Structures are given as structure tokens and as C-alpha cells.
Short mmCIF file of C-alpha atoms in Angstrom, two decimals:
data_model
loop_
_atom_site.label_atom_id
_atom_site.label_comp_id
_atom_site.label_asym_id
_atom_site.label_seq_id
_atom_site.Cartn_x
_atom_site.Cartn_y
_atom_site.Cartn_z
CA MET L 14 62.65 200.33 217.35
CA GLU L 15 66.27 200.81 216.26
CA LYS L 16 67.47 199.61 219.67
CA LYS L 17 65.38 196.41 219.34
CA ILE L 18 66.80 195.69 215.88
CA LEU L 19 70.33 196.30 217.11
CA PHE L 20 69.73 194.02 220.09
CA ARG L 21 68.41 191.25 217.81
CA ILE L 22 71.44 191.57 215.50
CA LEU L 23 73.83 191.36 218.43
CA SER L 24 71.94 188.35 219.80
CA VAL L 25 72.21 186.51 216.48
CA LEU L 26 75.93 187.28 216.22
CA CYS L 27 76.47 186.06 219.78
CA CYS L 28 74.61 182.81 219.03
CA LEU L 29 76.64 182.27 215.88
CA THR L 30 79.88 182.79 217.82
CA ILE L 31 78.82 180.34 220.51
CA ALA L 32 77.75 177.79 217.89
CA THR L 33 81.08 178.12 216.09
CA ASN L 34 83.02 177.62 219.30
CA LEU L 35 80.91 174.61 220.24
CA CYS L 36 81.46 173.12 216.80
CA TYR L 37 85.22 173.53 217.14
CA ALA L 38 85.19 172.12 220.68
CA GLN L 39 82.97 169.17 219.86
CA GLY L 40 83.99 168.48 216.21
CA ASP L 41 86.56 165.72 216.40
CA GLN L 42 87.46 166.23 220.02
CA PRO L 43 88.54 162.95 221.62
CA SER L 44 87.22 161.74 224.93
CA GLY L 45 89.01 162.80 228.10
CA TYR L 46 89.88 166.16 229.60
CA GLY L 47 93.53 166.63 228.64
CA THR L 48 94.77 166.33 232.22
CA GLU L 49 97.51 164.05 233.50
CA ASP L 50 94.99 161.74 235.15
CA ASN L 51 92.46 161.93 232.32
CA PRO L 52 94.29 162.67 229.05
CA TYR L 53 92.60 162.99 225.69
CA LEU L 54 92.24 159.46 224.27
CA ILE L 55 93.05 159.66 220.56
CA THR L 56 91.58 156.93 218.39
CA ASN L 57 91.98 158.27 214.82
CA TYR L 58 93.63 160.87 212.61
CA ASP L 59 90.85 163.47 212.93
CA GLU L 60 91.24 163.43 216.70
CA LEU L 61 95.03 163.65 216.40
CA LEU L 62 94.67 166.66 214.10
CA TRP L 63 92.22 168.22 216.55
CA PHE L 64 94.79 167.81 219.31
CA ALA L 65 97.49 169.50 217.20
CA LYS L 66 95.24 172.49 216.55
CA TYR L 67 94.12 172.58 220.18
CA VAL L 68 97.72 172.72 221.43
CA ASN L 69 98.76 175.28 218.84
CA ASP L 70 95.80 177.49 219.71
CA GLY L 71 97.17 178.02 223.21
CA ASN L 72 96.58 174.80 225.16
CA ASN L 73 100.21 173.68 225.11
CA SER L 74 100.12 171.80 228.41
CA ALA L 75 97.35 169.42 227.32
CA ASN L 76 97.98 165.68 227.64
CA ALA L 77 97.05 162.93 225.20
CA LYS L 78 97.30 159.17 224.77
CA LEU L 79 96.89 157.04 221.65
CA THR L 80 94.50 154.11 221.80
CA ASN L 81 95.00 152.84 218.22
CA ASN L 82 97.45 152.76 215.37
CA ILE L 83 96.74 155.73 213.12
CA VAL L 84 97.07 155.80 209.32
CA VAL L 85 97.13 159.32 207.89
CA ASN L 86 98.15 158.65 204.27
CA THR L 87 99.45 155.70 202.29
CA LEU L 88 102.81 156.87 200.95
CA GLU L 89 105.08 154.94 198.59
CA PHE L 90 108.84 155.48 198.56
CA ASP L 91 111.69 154.51 196.26
CA SER L 92 115.02 153.09 197.46
CA ASN L 93 116.32 156.63 198.15
CA GLY L 94 113.44 157.52 200.42
CA GLU L 95 111.73 159.77 197.86
CA ILE L 96 107.97 159.68 197.46
CA VAL L 97 106.99 157.78 194.32
CA THR L 98 103.48 159.18 194.09
CA LYS L 99 104.21 162.91 194.33
CA GLY L 100 101.41 165.25 193.35
CA LYS L 101 98.64 163.32 195.08
CA ASN L 102 96.28 165.14 197.39
CA TYR L 103 97.66 164.00 200.72
CA SER L 104 96.27 165.05 204.07
CA GLU L 105 98.88 167.54 205.28
CA TRP L 106 100.06 167.32 208.84
CA ILE L 107 100.15 170.24 211.29
CA PRO L 108 103.10 169.73 213.70
CA ILE L 109 102.12 169.84 217.37
CA GLY L 110 103.71 172.82 219.12
CA THR L 111 104.78 176.13 217.59
CA GLU L 112 107.34 178.86 218.22
CA THR L 113 104.91 180.61 220.58
CA GLN L 114 103.00 177.55 221.85
CA MET L 115 105.75 175.04 222.61
CA PHE L 116 104.37 171.68 223.70
CA LYS L 117 104.88 171.01 227.42
CA GLY L 118 102.31 168.35 228.13
CA THR L 119 102.63 164.56 227.97
CA PHE L 120 102.01 162.65 224.77
CA ASP L 121 101.92 158.90 225.34
CA GLY L 122 101.76 156.77 222.21
CA ALA L 123 101.10 153.72 224.40
CA GLY L 124 103.10 151.57 221.96
CA TYR L 125 101.03 152.50 218.92
CA ILE L 126 102.27 153.67 215.52
CA ILE L 127 101.43 156.71 213.39
CA SER L 128 101.97 156.13 209.67
CA GLY L 129 101.76 158.32 206.60
CA LEU L 130 102.38 161.76 208.10
CA TYR L 131 102.96 164.21 205.26
CA PHE L 132 104.51 167.66 205.77
CA ASN L 133 106.14 169.36 202.80
CA ASP L 134 107.09 173.02 203.21
CA ASP L 135 110.75 173.97 202.90
CA GLU L 136 110.04 177.50 204.13
CA VAL L 137 108.78 176.37 207.55
CA SER L 138 111.09 175.43 210.45
CA ASN L 139 110.28 173.24 213.48
CA ALA L 140 108.70 170.30 211.67
CA GLY L 141 107.99 166.74 212.77
CA LEU L 142 105.20 164.91 214.54
CA PHE L 143 105.90 167.70 217.02
CA GLY L 144 107.13 171.08 215.87
CA LYS L 145 108.55 172.51 219.08
CA SER L 146 108.56 171.17 222.65
CA THR L 147 109.82 172.65 225.88
CA LYS L 148 110.57 172.07 229.58
CA ASN L 149 108.36 169.61 231.48
CA GLY L 150 107.11 168.06 228.25
CA SER L 151 107.24 164.31 227.59
CA ILE L 152 106.88 162.50 224.27
CA LYS L 153 107.02 158.73 224.63
CA ASN L 154 106.09 155.27 223.42
CA VAL L 155 105.34 156.13 219.80
CA GLY L 156 106.63 155.21 216.36
CA VAL L 157 106.34 157.33 213.20
CA VAL L 158 106.60 155.16 210.11
CA ASP L 159 106.31 155.49 206.32
CA SER L 160 106.05 159.26 206.64
CA TYR L 161 107.51 162.22 204.73
CA ILE L 162 108.56 165.30 206.68
CA LYS L 163 110.25 168.14 204.82
CA GLY L 164 110.86 171.57 206.35
CA LYS L 165 113.50 174.29 206.50
CA ASN L 166 115.54 174.13 209.73
CA HIS L 167 115.05 172.04 212.88
CA VAL L 168 113.31 169.06 211.25
CA GLY L 169 112.95 165.65 212.93
CA GLY L 170 110.97 162.44 212.62
CA ILE L 171 109.54 162.91 216.12
CA VAL L 172 110.36 166.51 217.13
CA GLY L 173 111.72 169.40 215.10
CA HIS L 174 113.06 171.51 217.98
CA ASN L 175 113.29 170.04 221.47
CA GLY L 176 113.91 172.43 224.34
CA ASN L 177 114.42 170.40 227.53
CA CYS L 178 111.64 167.89 226.85
CA THR L 179 112.02 164.16 227.50
CA VAL L 180 111.80 162.02 224.37
CA SER L 181 111.73 158.30 225.17
CA ASN L 182 110.83 154.93 223.66
CA VAL L 183 110.35 156.30 220.15
CA PHE L 184 111.39 155.35 216.65
CA SER L 185 111.08 156.55 213.07
CA THR L 186 111.29 154.81 209.70
CA SER L 187 110.44 157.96 207.79
CA THR L 188 112.10 160.26 205.27
CA VAL L 189 113.14 163.51 206.92
CA GLU L 190 114.46 166.42 204.87
CA GLY L 191 115.53 169.99 205.59
CA SER L 192 118.36 172.48 205.40
CA GLU L 193 120.05 172.78 208.81
CA CYS L 194 119.64 170.70 211.98
CA VAL L 195 117.90 167.68 210.50
CA GLY L 196 117.63 164.40 212.44
CA GLY L 197 115.89 161.05 212.35
CA ILE L 198 114.39 161.61 215.80
CA VAL L 199 115.04 165.26 216.68
CA GLY L 200 116.27 168.09 214.49
CA TYR L 201 117.79 170.26 217.23
CA THR L 202 117.69 169.56 220.94
CA GLU L 203 118.87 171.77 223.78
CA ALA L 204 118.87 170.22 227.25
CA GLY L 205 116.42 167.42 227.94
CA THR L 206 116.78 163.70 227.29
CA ILE L 207 116.65 161.29 224.36
CA VAL L 208 116.48 157.69 225.57
CA ASN L 209 115.58 154.40 223.87
CA ALA L 210 115.27 155.68 220.31
CA TYR L 211 116.18 154.51 216.85
CA ASN L 212 115.90 155.68 213.26
CA MET L 213 115.71 153.55 210.12
CA GLY L 214 114.64 156.27 207.68
CA ALA L 215 116.51 158.37 205.11
CA ILE L 216 117.75 161.66 206.54
CA LYS L 217 118.67 164.43 204.10
CA GLY L 218 119.81 167.99 204.56
CA ILE L 219 122.54 170.52 203.94
CA SER L 220 124.35 170.97 207.24
CA TRP L 221 124.14 169.45 210.72
CA VAL L 222 122.40 166.31 209.56
CA GLY L 223 122.31 163.24 211.84
CA GLY L 224 120.72 159.82 212.11
CA ILE L 225 119.32 160.59 215.56
CA ALA L 226 119.63 164.38 215.85
CA GLY L 227 121.09 167.18 213.79
CA VAL L 228 122.57 168.89 216.86
CA ILE L 229 122.55 168.09 220.59
CA ASN L 230 123.43 170.71 223.18
CA SER L 231 123.60 169.82 226.90
CA VAL L 232 121.56 166.67 226.37
CA THR L 233 121.53 163.20 227.90
CA VAL L 234 121.39 160.53 225.18
CA LYS L 235 121.09 156.84 226.05
CA ASN L 236 120.31 153.65 224.12
CA VAL L 237 120.04 155.03 220.60
CA TYR L 238 120.97 153.88 217.12
CA SER L 239 120.42 154.79 213.50
CA SER L 240 120.64 152.39 210.56
CA GLY L 241 119.17 154.71 207.94
CA THR L 242 121.08 156.68 205.31
CA VAL L 243 122.28 160.14 206.29
CA SER L 244 123.31 162.54 203.54
CA SER L 245 123.98 166.15 202.62
CA SER L 246 123.38 167.81 199.29
CA GLN L 247 126.72 169.62 199.72
CA SER L 248 129.97 167.68 200.11
CA ASN L 249 131.65 170.06 202.57
CA LYS L 250 128.89 170.15 205.18
CA ILE L 251 128.59 168.37 208.52
CA VAL L 252 126.92 164.94 208.45
CA ARG L 253 126.86 162.53 211.37
CA GLY L 254 125.94 158.91 211.88
CA LEU L 255 124.10 159.96 215.04
CA PHE L 256 124.44 163.66 215.87
CA GLU L 257 126.61 166.76 215.96
CA ILE L 258 127.75 167.56 219.49
CA ASN L 259 127.56 171.27 220.25
CA GLU L 260 129.17 172.85 223.34
CA ASN L 261 129.66 170.89 226.58
CA GLY L 262 127.39 169.12 229.02
CA ASN L 263 126.25 166.30 226.74
CA ARG L 264 126.10 162.84 228.30
CA VAL L 265 126.07 159.96 225.81
CA TYR L 266 125.68 156.30 226.76
CA ASN L 267 125.17 153.15 224.70
CA ALA L 268 124.87 154.80 221.29
CA PHE L 269 125.40 152.91 218.05
CA SER L 270 126.49 154.29 214.69
CA ASN L 271 126.13 152.53 211.34
CA THR L 272 129.57 151.49 210.05
CA ASP L 273 128.14 150.76 206.60
CA PHE L 274 127.93 154.52 206.14
CA PHE L 275 130.55 155.77 208.63
CA ASP L 276 134.01 154.13 208.86
CA GLY L 277 134.86 152.08 211.93
CA SER L 278 133.16 153.01 215.17
CA VAL L 279 133.55 156.75 214.80
CA ILE L 280 131.22 159.48 213.70
CA LYS L 281 132.58 161.41 210.75
CA ASP L 282 131.32 163.91 208.24
CA ASN L 283 131.34 163.03 204.57
CA LYS L 284 134.89 164.37 204.13
CA GLY L 285 136.19 161.79 206.60
CA ARG L 286 136.96 164.17 209.46
CA THR L 287 136.56 162.62 212.90
CA TYR L 288 134.50 164.59 215.41
CA TYR L 289 133.63 162.03 218.06
CA ASN L 290 134.78 158.50 218.77
CA ASP L 291 134.15 155.65 221.17
CA GLU L 292 137.22 155.91 223.41
CA ASP L 293 134.85 155.68 226.36
CA LYS L 294 132.61 153.20 224.55
CA LYS L 295 129.96 155.89 224.27
CA VAL L 296 129.57 155.47 220.53
CA ILE L 297 129.94 151.97 219.12
CA GLY L 298 130.08 151.05 215.44
CA LYS L 299 127.90 148.26 214.06
CA THR L 300 126.83 147.13 210.61
CA THR L 301 123.27 147.47 209.33
CA ALA L 302 122.60 143.79 210.07
CA GLU L 303 123.97 144.12 213.61
CA LEU L 304 121.85 147.19 214.23
CA ALA L 305 118.74 145.38 213.02
CA ALA L 306 119.31 142.77 215.72
CA LEU L 307 119.22 145.50 218.38
CA THR L 308 115.50 146.03 217.80
CA ILE L 309 114.77 142.92 219.84
CA GLY L 310 114.89 143.85 223.50
CA PHE L 311 116.15 147.35 222.71
CA VAL L 312 113.31 149.67 221.84
CA GLY L 313 110.39 148.62 219.72
CA ALA L 314 109.97 145.23 221.36
CA ASP L 315 106.73 146.51 222.86
CA PHE L 316 105.52 148.01 219.59
CA PRO L 317 103.05 146.24 217.28
#
């Protein structure tokens, strides 16, 4: 008798476990299989959030493609890039890719835009649409607009920490805040590529703060510009129009810095010290109006 009761209890527990797993798998799971040939087709925010959780739970090589513009929250900002309506119950974003589950699949935005991402935790590093990406990964063809992303270190509009992933055809018009390694597109990037990218959002931090990336290390950067404000809360820290160059092996081509915030066609910190110039025409200075004209036929021409 006791054995029968025990067997029934175990059977019920097993059924509950299976039901829970099925609920998670089926909940807001998008169509597709997550493969290169048949990626998950994401149509709304619930499916995007499902994908973030799915990757972070150990499926970091999954592939996805957007099929619609996605609105997460409706955020309002003042002229300094600060949220006007603080205290509202926003849907909080979970960055795709973690310290242990770095994203290495392909995420294709297909020219669509994600707006209203909200992440606000200054004790968490690796924050952005993607938290942490790694070798063989590809993040492309997506814009993140009207969003608020605030973390600790390695914070970016698209990727917080990029480790040898290709980031291409992307842009951000979002407020990005953090302490160290804060960038409009990528917070910190080591190896990999950033190509066809621009930032028009407010970037704020303490040290290693840049319009495109906080720090680049052995990275190829091509066709990028930033026309947003870049600032540090401390006057003696490193701030760049585009990025801080760390070590050797970086290859920079056709990059534009905003001369309305940084003198001439050089990248300086806010104490006026020159760290990188355009002797080889790698970094070219342009005004905000001139940078705005680059959107046509640069990157974003294929975006809605």
C-alpha cells in the first residue's frame, strides 16, 4: 500500500515537472527552431523576452530574427537624456547573454527597431540589448531607440561586453549610463568588429566613456559616428567622442567624431588632452548637422 502511494506521489510530481517545462517551452516561444536556416522569428516583446531567457538558460548559440518593430515601454526624456516619468512600473529588460552564457548565435534585426528598453541597476555589469557576446556571434541590422540602459561597468546601447562578436548595421538613440566602459553602441569590446554603426543618444559615465564604445581592444572599426552627448560625472576621467583605444591591433577606418563636443577633428578627454587624431584620416571631425547628413546612405537608410 505504501509503495502504491509513493508511486502515485512520484507520478504526480513528474507530471507537474513536465507540465511546467512544457509551459515554459510553449509560453511565448516564437515560431522557428533557433537554427541558422530556421531561426526563431520574433514578432513581439514577449517573444523577445522569451529569447533572452532561453539564451541565458544555456542556449547561447540560438539564432533569432525580428519580423516587426517592437515597443517595450513608452519612455519620455528631457533634454539631458534623463527619464521624465521616473517611478513608473516599466517592463524591465533582461540583457541577452550573461557572464557564463555569452551569446554566440546570430541575431538579425532585419531592419526593424526595438524601442523603450528599460534596464536600471547600477550594481549589474554587462548591460545593453545584449549583455555579453562572444566569438562566432553576430548582432546585425537592428536599432535601439528611446531606451534607458543603466548598469555598472561594460554598458552599451547594443552590447555591454563584446568578446570577438561581429556587430554590424546597428544604431542607438538611447540614454546609456554606467561607471566604467560605457558606450553608445558597445561598452567594452575585445577583438571582433564594429561596422556601420552610429549613436545619437546621451552617454554618461565616470571613466572610459565613448560615443561608440567605452574601450576597444584589438578591434576593427569601420563606418561609425556619434552625434550624441558624451559626459563624465568626474572632470579628470577619460571621455571620448568615439572610443578609448586600448593596446595595439585596432584598425579604424572612416570614423567620425562630433566637433561640437570635441575640438577640431581629434578625440580628446574633457581636460583637452589629445589621445588620437586623424593624421591618417581615420577619425574625421564633423559638426552635429554634418553628422546628421551621414544617416542617408550611411547606416540606417534601410531602417524604417
